[in-house]
PDB file of C-alpha atoms in Angstrom:
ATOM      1  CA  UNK A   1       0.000   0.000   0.000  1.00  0.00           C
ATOM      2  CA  UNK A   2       2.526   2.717   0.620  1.00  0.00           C
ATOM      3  CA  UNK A   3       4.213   2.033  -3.210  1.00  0.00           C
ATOM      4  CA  UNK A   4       0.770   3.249  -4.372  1.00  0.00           C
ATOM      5  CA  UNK A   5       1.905   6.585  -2.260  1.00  0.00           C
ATOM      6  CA  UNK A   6       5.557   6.995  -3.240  1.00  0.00           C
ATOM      7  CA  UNK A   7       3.938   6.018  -7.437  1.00  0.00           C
ATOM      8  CA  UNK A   8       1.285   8.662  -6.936  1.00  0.00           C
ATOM      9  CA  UNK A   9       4.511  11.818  -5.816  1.00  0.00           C
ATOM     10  CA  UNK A  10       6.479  10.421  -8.735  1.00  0.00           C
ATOM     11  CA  UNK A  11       3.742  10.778 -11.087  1.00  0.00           C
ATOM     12  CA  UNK A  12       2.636  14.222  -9.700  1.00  0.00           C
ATOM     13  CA  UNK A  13       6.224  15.349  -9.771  1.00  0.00           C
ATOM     14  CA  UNK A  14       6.425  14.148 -13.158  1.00  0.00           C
ATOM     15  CA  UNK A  15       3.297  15.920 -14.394  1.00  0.00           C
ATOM     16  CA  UNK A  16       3.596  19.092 -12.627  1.00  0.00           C
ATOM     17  CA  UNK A  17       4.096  21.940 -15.010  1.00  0.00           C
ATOM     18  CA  UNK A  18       6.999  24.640 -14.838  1.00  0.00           C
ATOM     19  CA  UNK A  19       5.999  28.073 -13.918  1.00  0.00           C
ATOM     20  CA  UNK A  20       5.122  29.988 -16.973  1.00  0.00           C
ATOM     21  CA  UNK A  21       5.439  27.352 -19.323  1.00  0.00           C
ATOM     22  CA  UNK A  22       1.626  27.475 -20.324  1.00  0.00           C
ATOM     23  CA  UNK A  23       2.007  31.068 -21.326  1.00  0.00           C
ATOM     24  CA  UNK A  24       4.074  31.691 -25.161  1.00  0.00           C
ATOM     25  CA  UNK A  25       5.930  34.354 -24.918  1.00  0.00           C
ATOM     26  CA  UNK A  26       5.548  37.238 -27.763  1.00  0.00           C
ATOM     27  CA  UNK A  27       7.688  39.882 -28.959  1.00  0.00           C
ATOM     28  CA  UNK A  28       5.353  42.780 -28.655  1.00  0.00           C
ATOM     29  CA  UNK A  29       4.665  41.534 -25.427  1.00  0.00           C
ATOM     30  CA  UNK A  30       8.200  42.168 -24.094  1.00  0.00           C
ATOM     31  CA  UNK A  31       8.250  45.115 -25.961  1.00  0.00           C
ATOM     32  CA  UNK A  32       5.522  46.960 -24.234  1.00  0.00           C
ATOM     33  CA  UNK A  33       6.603  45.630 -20.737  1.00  0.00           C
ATOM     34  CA  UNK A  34       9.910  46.755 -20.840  1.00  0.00           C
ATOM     35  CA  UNK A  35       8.935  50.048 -21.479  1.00  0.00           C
ATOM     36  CA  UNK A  36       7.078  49.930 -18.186  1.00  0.00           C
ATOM     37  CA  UNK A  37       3.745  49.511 -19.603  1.00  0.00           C
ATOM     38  CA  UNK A  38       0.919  47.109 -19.806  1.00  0.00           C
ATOM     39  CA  UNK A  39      -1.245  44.755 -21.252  1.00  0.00           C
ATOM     40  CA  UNK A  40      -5.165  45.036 -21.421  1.00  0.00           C
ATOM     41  CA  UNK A  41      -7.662  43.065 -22.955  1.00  0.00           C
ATOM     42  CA  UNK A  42     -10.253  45.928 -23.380  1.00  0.00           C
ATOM     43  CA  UNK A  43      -9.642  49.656 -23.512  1.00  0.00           C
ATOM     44  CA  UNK A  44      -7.250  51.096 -21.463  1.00  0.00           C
ATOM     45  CA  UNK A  45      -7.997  53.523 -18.249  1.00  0.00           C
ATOM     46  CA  UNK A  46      -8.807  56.761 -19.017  1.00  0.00           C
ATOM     47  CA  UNK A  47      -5.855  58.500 -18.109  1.00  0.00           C
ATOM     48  CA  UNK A  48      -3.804  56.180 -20.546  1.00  0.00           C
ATOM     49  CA  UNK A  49      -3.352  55.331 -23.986  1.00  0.00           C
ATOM     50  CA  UNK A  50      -2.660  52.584 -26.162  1.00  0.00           C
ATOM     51  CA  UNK A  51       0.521  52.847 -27.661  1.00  0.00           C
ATOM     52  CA  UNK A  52       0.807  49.591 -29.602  1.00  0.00           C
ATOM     53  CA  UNK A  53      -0.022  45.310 -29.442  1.00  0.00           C
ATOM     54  CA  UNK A  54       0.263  42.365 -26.721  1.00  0.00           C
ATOM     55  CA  UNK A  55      -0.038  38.509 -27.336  1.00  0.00           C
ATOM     56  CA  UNK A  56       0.092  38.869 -31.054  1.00  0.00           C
ATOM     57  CA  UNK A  57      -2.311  41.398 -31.402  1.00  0.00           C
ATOM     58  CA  UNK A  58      -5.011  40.136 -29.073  1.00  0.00           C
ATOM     59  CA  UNK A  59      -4.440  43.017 -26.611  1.00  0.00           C
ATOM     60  CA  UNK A  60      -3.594  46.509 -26.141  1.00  0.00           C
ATOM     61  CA  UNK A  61      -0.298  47.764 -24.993  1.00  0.00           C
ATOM     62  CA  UNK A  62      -1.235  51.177 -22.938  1.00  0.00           C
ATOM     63  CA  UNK A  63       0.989  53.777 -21.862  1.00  0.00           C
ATOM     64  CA  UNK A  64       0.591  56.568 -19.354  1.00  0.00           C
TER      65      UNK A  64
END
């Protein structure tokens, strides 16, 4: 009974996924964050602006 214990860790272990691996990462993406602004899905805040594209265009990239 306690294989079925130390099989069910490994497996877990095995299956886990790394931090961040679910999310691709895209140029414009990088872009826009490094320049210490942000992604948004809809429009951005009223006292900002989009200046450009995140995740391939999905997204907004706004700026103060």
């Amino acid at each position: 009974m306690r294989i079925l214990y130390l099989l069910f860790a490994v497996l877990f272990l095995l299956f886990q996924a790394a931090p961040g691996s679910a999310d691709p990462i895209f140029a414009d993406t990088a872009e826009c964050r490094s320049q210490g602004n942000f992604c948004r899905a809809g429009a951005c805040p009223p006292t900002f602006a989009a200046s450009g594209s995140c995740h391939g265009g999905l997204l907004r990239c706004c700026s103060k």
